mmCIF file of C-alpha atoms in Angstrom:
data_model
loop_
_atom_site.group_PDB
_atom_site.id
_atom_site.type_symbol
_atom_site.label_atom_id
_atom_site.label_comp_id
_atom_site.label_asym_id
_atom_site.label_seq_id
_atom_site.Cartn_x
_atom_site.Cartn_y
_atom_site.Cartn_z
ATOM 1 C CA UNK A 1 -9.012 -11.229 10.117
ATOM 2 C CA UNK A 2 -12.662 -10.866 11.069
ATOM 3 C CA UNK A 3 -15.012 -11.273 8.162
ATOM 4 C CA UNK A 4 -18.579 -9.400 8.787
ATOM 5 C CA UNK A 5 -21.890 -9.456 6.788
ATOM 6 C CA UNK A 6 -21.651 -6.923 4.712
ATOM 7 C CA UNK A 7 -23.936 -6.433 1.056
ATOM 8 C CA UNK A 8 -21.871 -8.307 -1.691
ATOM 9 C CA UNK A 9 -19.625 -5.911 -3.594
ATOM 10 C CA UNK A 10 -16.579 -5.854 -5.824
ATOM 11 C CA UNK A 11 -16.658 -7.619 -9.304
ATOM 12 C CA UNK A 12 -15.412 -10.914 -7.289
ATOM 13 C CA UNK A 13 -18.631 -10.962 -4.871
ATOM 14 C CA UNK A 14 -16.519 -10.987 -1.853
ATOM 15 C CA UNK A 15 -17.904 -9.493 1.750
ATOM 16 C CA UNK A 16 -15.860 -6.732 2.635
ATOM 17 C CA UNK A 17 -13.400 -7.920 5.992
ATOM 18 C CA UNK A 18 -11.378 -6.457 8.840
ATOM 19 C CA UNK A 19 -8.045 -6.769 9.112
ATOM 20 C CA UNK A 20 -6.913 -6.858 12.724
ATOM 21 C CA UNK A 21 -3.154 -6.044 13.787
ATOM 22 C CA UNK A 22 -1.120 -6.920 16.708
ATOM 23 C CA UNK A 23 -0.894 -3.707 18.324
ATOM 24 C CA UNK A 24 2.730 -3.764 17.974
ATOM 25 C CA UNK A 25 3.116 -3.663 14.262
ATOM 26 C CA UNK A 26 0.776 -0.500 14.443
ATOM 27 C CA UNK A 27 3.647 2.391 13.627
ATOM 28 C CA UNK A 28 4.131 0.052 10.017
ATOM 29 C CA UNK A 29 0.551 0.776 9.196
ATOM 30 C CA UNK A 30 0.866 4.522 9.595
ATOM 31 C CA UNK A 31 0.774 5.257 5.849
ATOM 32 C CA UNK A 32 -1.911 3.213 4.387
ATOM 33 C CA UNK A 33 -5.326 5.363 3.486
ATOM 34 C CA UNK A 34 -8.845 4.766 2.323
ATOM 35 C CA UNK A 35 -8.645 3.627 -1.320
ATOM 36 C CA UNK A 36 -5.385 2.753 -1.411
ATOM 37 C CA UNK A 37 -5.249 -0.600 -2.994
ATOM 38 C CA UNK A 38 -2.649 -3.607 -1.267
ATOM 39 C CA UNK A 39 -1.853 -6.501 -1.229
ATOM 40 C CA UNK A 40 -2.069 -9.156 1.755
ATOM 41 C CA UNK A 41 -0.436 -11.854 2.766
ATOM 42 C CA UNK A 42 -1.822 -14.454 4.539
ATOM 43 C CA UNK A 43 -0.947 -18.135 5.799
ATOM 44 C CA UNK A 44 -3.275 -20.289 4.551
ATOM 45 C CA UNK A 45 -3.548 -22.706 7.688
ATOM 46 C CA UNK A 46 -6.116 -24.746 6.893
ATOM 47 C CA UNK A 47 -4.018 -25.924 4.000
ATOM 48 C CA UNK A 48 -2.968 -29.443 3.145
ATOM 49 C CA UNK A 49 0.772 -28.988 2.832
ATOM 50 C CA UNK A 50 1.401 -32.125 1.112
ATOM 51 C CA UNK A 51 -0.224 -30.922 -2.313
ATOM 52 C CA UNK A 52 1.816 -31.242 -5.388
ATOM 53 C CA UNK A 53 -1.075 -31.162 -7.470
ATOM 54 C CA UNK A 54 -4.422 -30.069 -8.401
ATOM 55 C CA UNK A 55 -7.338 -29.910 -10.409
ATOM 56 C CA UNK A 56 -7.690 -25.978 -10.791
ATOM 57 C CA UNK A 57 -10.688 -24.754 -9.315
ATOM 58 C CA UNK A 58 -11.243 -27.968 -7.724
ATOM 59 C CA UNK A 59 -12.906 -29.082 -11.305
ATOM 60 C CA UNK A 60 -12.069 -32.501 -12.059
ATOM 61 C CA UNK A 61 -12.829 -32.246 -15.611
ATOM 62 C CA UNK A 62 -9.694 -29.965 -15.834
ATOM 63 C CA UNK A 63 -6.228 -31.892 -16.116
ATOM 64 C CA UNK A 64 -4.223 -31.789 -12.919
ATOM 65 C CA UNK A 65 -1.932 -29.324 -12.917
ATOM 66 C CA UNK A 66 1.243 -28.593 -10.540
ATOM 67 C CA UNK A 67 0.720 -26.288 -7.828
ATOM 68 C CA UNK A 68 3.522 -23.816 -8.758
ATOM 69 C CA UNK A 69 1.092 -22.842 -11.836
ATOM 70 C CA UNK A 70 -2.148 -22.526 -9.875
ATOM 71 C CA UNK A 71 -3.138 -20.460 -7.196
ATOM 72 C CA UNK A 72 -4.434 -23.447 -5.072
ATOM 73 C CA UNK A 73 -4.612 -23.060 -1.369
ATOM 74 C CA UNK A 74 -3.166 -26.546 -1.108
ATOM 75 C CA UNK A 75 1.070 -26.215 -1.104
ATOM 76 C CA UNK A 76 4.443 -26.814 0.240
ATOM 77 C CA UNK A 77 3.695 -23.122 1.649
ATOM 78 C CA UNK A 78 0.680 -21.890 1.900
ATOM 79 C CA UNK A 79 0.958 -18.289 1.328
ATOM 80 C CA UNK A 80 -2.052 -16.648 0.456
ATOM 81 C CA UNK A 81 -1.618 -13.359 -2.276
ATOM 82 C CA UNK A 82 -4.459 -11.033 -1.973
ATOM 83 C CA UNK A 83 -5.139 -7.697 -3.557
ATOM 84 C CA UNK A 84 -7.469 -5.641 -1.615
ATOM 85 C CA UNK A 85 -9.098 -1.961 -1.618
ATOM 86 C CA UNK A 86 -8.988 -0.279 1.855
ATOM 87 C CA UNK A 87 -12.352 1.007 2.901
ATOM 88 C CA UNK A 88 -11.100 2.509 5.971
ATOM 89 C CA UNK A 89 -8.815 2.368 8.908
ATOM 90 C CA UNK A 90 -9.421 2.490 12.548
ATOM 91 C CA UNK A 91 -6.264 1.989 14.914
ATOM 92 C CA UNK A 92 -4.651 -1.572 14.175
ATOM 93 C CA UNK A 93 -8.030 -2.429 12.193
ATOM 94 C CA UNK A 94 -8.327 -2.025 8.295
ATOM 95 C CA UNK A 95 -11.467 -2.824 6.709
ATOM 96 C CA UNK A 96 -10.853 -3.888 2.697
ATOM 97 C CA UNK A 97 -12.664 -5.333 -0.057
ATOM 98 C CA UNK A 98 -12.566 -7.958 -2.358
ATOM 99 C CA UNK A 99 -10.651 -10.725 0.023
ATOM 100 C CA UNK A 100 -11.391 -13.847 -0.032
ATOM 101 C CA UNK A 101 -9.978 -16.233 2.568
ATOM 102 C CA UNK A 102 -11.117 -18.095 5.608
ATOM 103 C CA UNK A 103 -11.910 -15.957 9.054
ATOM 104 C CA UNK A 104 -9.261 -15.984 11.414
ATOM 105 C CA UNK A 105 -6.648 -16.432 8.342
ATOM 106 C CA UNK A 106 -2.944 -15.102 9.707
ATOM 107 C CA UNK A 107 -2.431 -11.753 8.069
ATOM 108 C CA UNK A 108 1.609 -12.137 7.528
ATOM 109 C CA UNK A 109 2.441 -8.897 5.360
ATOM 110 C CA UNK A 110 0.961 -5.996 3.921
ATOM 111 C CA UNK A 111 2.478 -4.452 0.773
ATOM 112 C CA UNK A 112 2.021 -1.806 -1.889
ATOM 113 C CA UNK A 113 0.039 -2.789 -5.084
ATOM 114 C CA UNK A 114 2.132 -4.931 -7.764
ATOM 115 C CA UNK A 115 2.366 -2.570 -11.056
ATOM 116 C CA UNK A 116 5.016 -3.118 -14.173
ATOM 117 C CA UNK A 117 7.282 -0.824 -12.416
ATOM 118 C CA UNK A 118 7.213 -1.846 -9.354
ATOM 119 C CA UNK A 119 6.097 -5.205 -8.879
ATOM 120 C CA UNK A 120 9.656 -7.048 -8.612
ATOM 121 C CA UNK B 1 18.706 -19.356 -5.290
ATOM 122 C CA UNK B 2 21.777 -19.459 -7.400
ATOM 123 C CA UNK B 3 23.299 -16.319 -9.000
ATOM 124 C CA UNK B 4 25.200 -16.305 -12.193
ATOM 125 C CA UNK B 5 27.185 -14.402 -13.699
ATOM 126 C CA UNK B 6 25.671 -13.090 -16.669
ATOM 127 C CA UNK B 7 25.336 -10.162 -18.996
ATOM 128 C CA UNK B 8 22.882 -7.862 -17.543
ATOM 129 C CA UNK B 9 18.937 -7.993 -19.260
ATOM 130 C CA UNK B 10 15.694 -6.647 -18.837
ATOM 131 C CA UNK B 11 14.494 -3.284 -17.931
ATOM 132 C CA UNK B 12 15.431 -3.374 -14.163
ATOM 133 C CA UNK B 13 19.153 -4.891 -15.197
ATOM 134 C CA UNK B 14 19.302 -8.075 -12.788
ATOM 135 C CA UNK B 15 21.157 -10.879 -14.003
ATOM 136 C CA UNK B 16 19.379 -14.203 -14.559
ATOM 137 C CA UNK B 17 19.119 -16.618 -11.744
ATOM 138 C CA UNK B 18 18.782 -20.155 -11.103
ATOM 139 C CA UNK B 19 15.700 -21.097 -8.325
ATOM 140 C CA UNK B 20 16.972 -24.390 -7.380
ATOM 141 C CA UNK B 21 13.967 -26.445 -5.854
ATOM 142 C CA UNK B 22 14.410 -29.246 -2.986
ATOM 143 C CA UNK B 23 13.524 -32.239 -5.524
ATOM 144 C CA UNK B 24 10.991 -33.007 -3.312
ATOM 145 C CA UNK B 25 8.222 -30.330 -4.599
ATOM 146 C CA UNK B 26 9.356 -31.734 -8.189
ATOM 147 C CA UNK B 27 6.040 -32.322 -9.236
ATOM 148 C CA UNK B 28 4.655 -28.873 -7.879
ATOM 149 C CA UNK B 29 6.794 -27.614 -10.681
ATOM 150 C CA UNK B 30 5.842 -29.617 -13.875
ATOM 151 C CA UNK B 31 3.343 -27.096 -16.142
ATOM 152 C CA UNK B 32 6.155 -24.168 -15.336
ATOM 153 C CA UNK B 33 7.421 -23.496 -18.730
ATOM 154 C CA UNK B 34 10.142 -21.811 -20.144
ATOM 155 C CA UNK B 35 8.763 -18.221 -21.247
ATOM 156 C CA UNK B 36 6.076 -17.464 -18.675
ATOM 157 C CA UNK B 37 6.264 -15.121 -16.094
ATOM 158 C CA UNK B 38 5.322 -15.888 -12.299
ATOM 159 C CA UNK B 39 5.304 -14.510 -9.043
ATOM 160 C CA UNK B 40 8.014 -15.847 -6.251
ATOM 161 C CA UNK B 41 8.119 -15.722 -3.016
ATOM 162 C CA UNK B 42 11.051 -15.003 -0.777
ATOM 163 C CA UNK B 43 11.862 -15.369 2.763
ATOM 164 C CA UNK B 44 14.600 -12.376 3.063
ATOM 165 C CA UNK B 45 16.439 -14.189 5.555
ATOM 166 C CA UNK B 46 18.642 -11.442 5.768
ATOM 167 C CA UNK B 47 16.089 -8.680 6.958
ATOM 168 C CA UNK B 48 15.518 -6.723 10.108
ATOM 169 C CA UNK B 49 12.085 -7.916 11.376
ATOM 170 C CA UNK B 50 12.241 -4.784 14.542
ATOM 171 C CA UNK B 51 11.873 -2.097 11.595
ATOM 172 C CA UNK B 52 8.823 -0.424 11.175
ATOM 173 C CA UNK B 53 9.545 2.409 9.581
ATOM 174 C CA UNK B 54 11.893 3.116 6.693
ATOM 175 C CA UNK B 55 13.131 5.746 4.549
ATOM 176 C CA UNK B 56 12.044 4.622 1.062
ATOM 177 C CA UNK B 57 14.849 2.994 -0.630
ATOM 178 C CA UNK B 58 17.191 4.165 2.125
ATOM 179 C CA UNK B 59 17.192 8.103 1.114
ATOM 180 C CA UNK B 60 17.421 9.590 4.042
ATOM 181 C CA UNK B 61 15.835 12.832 2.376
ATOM 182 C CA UNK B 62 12.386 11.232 1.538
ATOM 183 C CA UNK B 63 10.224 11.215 4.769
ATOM 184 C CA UNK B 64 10.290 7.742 6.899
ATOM 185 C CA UNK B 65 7.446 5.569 6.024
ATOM 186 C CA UNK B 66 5.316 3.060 7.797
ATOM 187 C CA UNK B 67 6.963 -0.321 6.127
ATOM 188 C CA UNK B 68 4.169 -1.314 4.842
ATOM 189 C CA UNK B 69 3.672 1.373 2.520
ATOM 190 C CA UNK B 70 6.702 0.378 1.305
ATOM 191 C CA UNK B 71 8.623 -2.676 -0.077
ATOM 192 C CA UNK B 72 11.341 -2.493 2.277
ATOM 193 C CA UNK B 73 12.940 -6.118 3.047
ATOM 194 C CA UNK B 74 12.947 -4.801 6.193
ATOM 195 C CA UNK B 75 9.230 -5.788 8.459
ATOM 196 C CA UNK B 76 8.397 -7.667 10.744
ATOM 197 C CA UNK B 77 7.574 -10.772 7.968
ATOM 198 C CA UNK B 78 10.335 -10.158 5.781
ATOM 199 C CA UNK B 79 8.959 -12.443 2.894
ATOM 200 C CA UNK B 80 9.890 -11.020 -0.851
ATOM 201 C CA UNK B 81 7.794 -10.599 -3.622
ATOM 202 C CA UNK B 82 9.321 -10.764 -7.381
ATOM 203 C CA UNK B 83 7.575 -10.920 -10.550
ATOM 204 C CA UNK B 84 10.297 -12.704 -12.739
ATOM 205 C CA UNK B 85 10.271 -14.410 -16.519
ATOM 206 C CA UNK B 86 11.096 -18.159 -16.647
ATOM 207 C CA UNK B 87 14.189 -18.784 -19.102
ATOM 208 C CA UNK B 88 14.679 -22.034 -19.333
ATOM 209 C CA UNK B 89 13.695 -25.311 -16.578
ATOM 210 C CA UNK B 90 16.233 -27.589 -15.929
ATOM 211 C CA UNK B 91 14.554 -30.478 -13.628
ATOM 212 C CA UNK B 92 13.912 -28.735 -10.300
ATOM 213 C CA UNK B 93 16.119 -25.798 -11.542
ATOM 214 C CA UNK B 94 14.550 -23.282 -12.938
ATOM 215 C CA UNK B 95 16.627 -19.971 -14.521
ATOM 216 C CA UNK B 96 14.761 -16.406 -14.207
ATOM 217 C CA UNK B 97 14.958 -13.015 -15.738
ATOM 218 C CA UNK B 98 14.651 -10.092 -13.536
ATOM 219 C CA UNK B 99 15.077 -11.283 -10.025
ATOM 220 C CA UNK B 100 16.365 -8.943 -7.484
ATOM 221 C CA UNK B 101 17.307 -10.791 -4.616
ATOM 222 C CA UNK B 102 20.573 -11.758 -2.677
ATOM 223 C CA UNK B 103 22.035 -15.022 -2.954
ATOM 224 C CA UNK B 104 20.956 -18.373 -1.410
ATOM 225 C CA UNK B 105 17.806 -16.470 -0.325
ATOM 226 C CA UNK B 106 14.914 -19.011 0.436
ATOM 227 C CA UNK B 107 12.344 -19.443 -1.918
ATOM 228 C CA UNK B 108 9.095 -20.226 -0.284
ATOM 229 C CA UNK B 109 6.143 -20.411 -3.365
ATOM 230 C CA UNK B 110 5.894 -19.569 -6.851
ATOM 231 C CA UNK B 111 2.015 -18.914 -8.024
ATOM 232 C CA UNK B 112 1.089 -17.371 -11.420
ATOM 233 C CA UNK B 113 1.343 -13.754 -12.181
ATOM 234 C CA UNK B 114 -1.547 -11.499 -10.765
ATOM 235 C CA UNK B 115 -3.286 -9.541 -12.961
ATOM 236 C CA UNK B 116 -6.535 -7.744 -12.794
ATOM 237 C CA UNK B 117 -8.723 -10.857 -12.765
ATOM 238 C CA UNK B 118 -6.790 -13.024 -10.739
ATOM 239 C CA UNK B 119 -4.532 -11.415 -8.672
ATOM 240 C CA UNK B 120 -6.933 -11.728 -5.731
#
């Protein structure tokens, strides 16, 4: 993904960011629209893979705590869950808001939004 | 994962599971309690990663779909994405509620449930 600088919106502060497609996964992006929300997956690889635990937040005042019950970056698998607004979409680009990870993060999936319904 | 044999619960009427955890990632698991409901993530070793379209759900009568639009297991990164209730923890085996997913399916994270505020 490309980040730009962009004005600070969203209730999490976060610049909004393209995503950027290999051109051959464009036919699966064919039905996502401006202000749709969706989640992202990423693969976090600047991770440190051999994490088992953590202070949240990176505050050592707070107890560490195992991975599987944070959403550290740091894990066996650093998978990356993001839900995101789309702003628009242009080709194999798709400019959303409210993500926060690294540029250049591997986008791995796109999905519909999580709800009671249909989140499992 | 493990399936069991059990009477069917919960609203979407999958039988509990046991996620059964390389002991290795042990400690990654020790503030999951019994109770609590997370998000895990699947690799759906079992997918076809050249589809990208689908009919939703396989009904050939709704209109084919750009996969992800959809939660198809299906795409190109065929990782799975369950919101499930922790029963009970038995060392690095942990029994769920509400997982829909075939047997012996890799599990690749587990993080805490998104929800408005975190869930990005």
């Amino acid at each position: 993904m490309d980040r730009e600088m962009a004005p600070k919106q969203g209730d999490e502060g976060a610049p909004d960011a393209w995503l950027v497609f290999e051109p051959d996964v464009r036919e699966g992006l064919r039905d996502l629209r401006a202000g749709e929300e969706v989640i992202v997956l990423t693969w976090l690889d600047r991770a440190d893979r051999d994490v088992l635990v953590v202070h949240p937040r990176g505050d050592a005042t707070r107890p560490e705590t195992g991975v599987f019950s944070t959403r550290s970056p740091d894990r066996p698998n650093p998978i990356g869950l993001h839900r995101v607004k789309i702003v628009s979409i242009d080709g194999t680009r798709v400019r959303v808001q409210n993500l926060e990870a690294l540029d250049a993060t591997p986008i791995i999936d796109v999905k519909p939004v999580l709800d009671q319904t249909t989140e499992r």
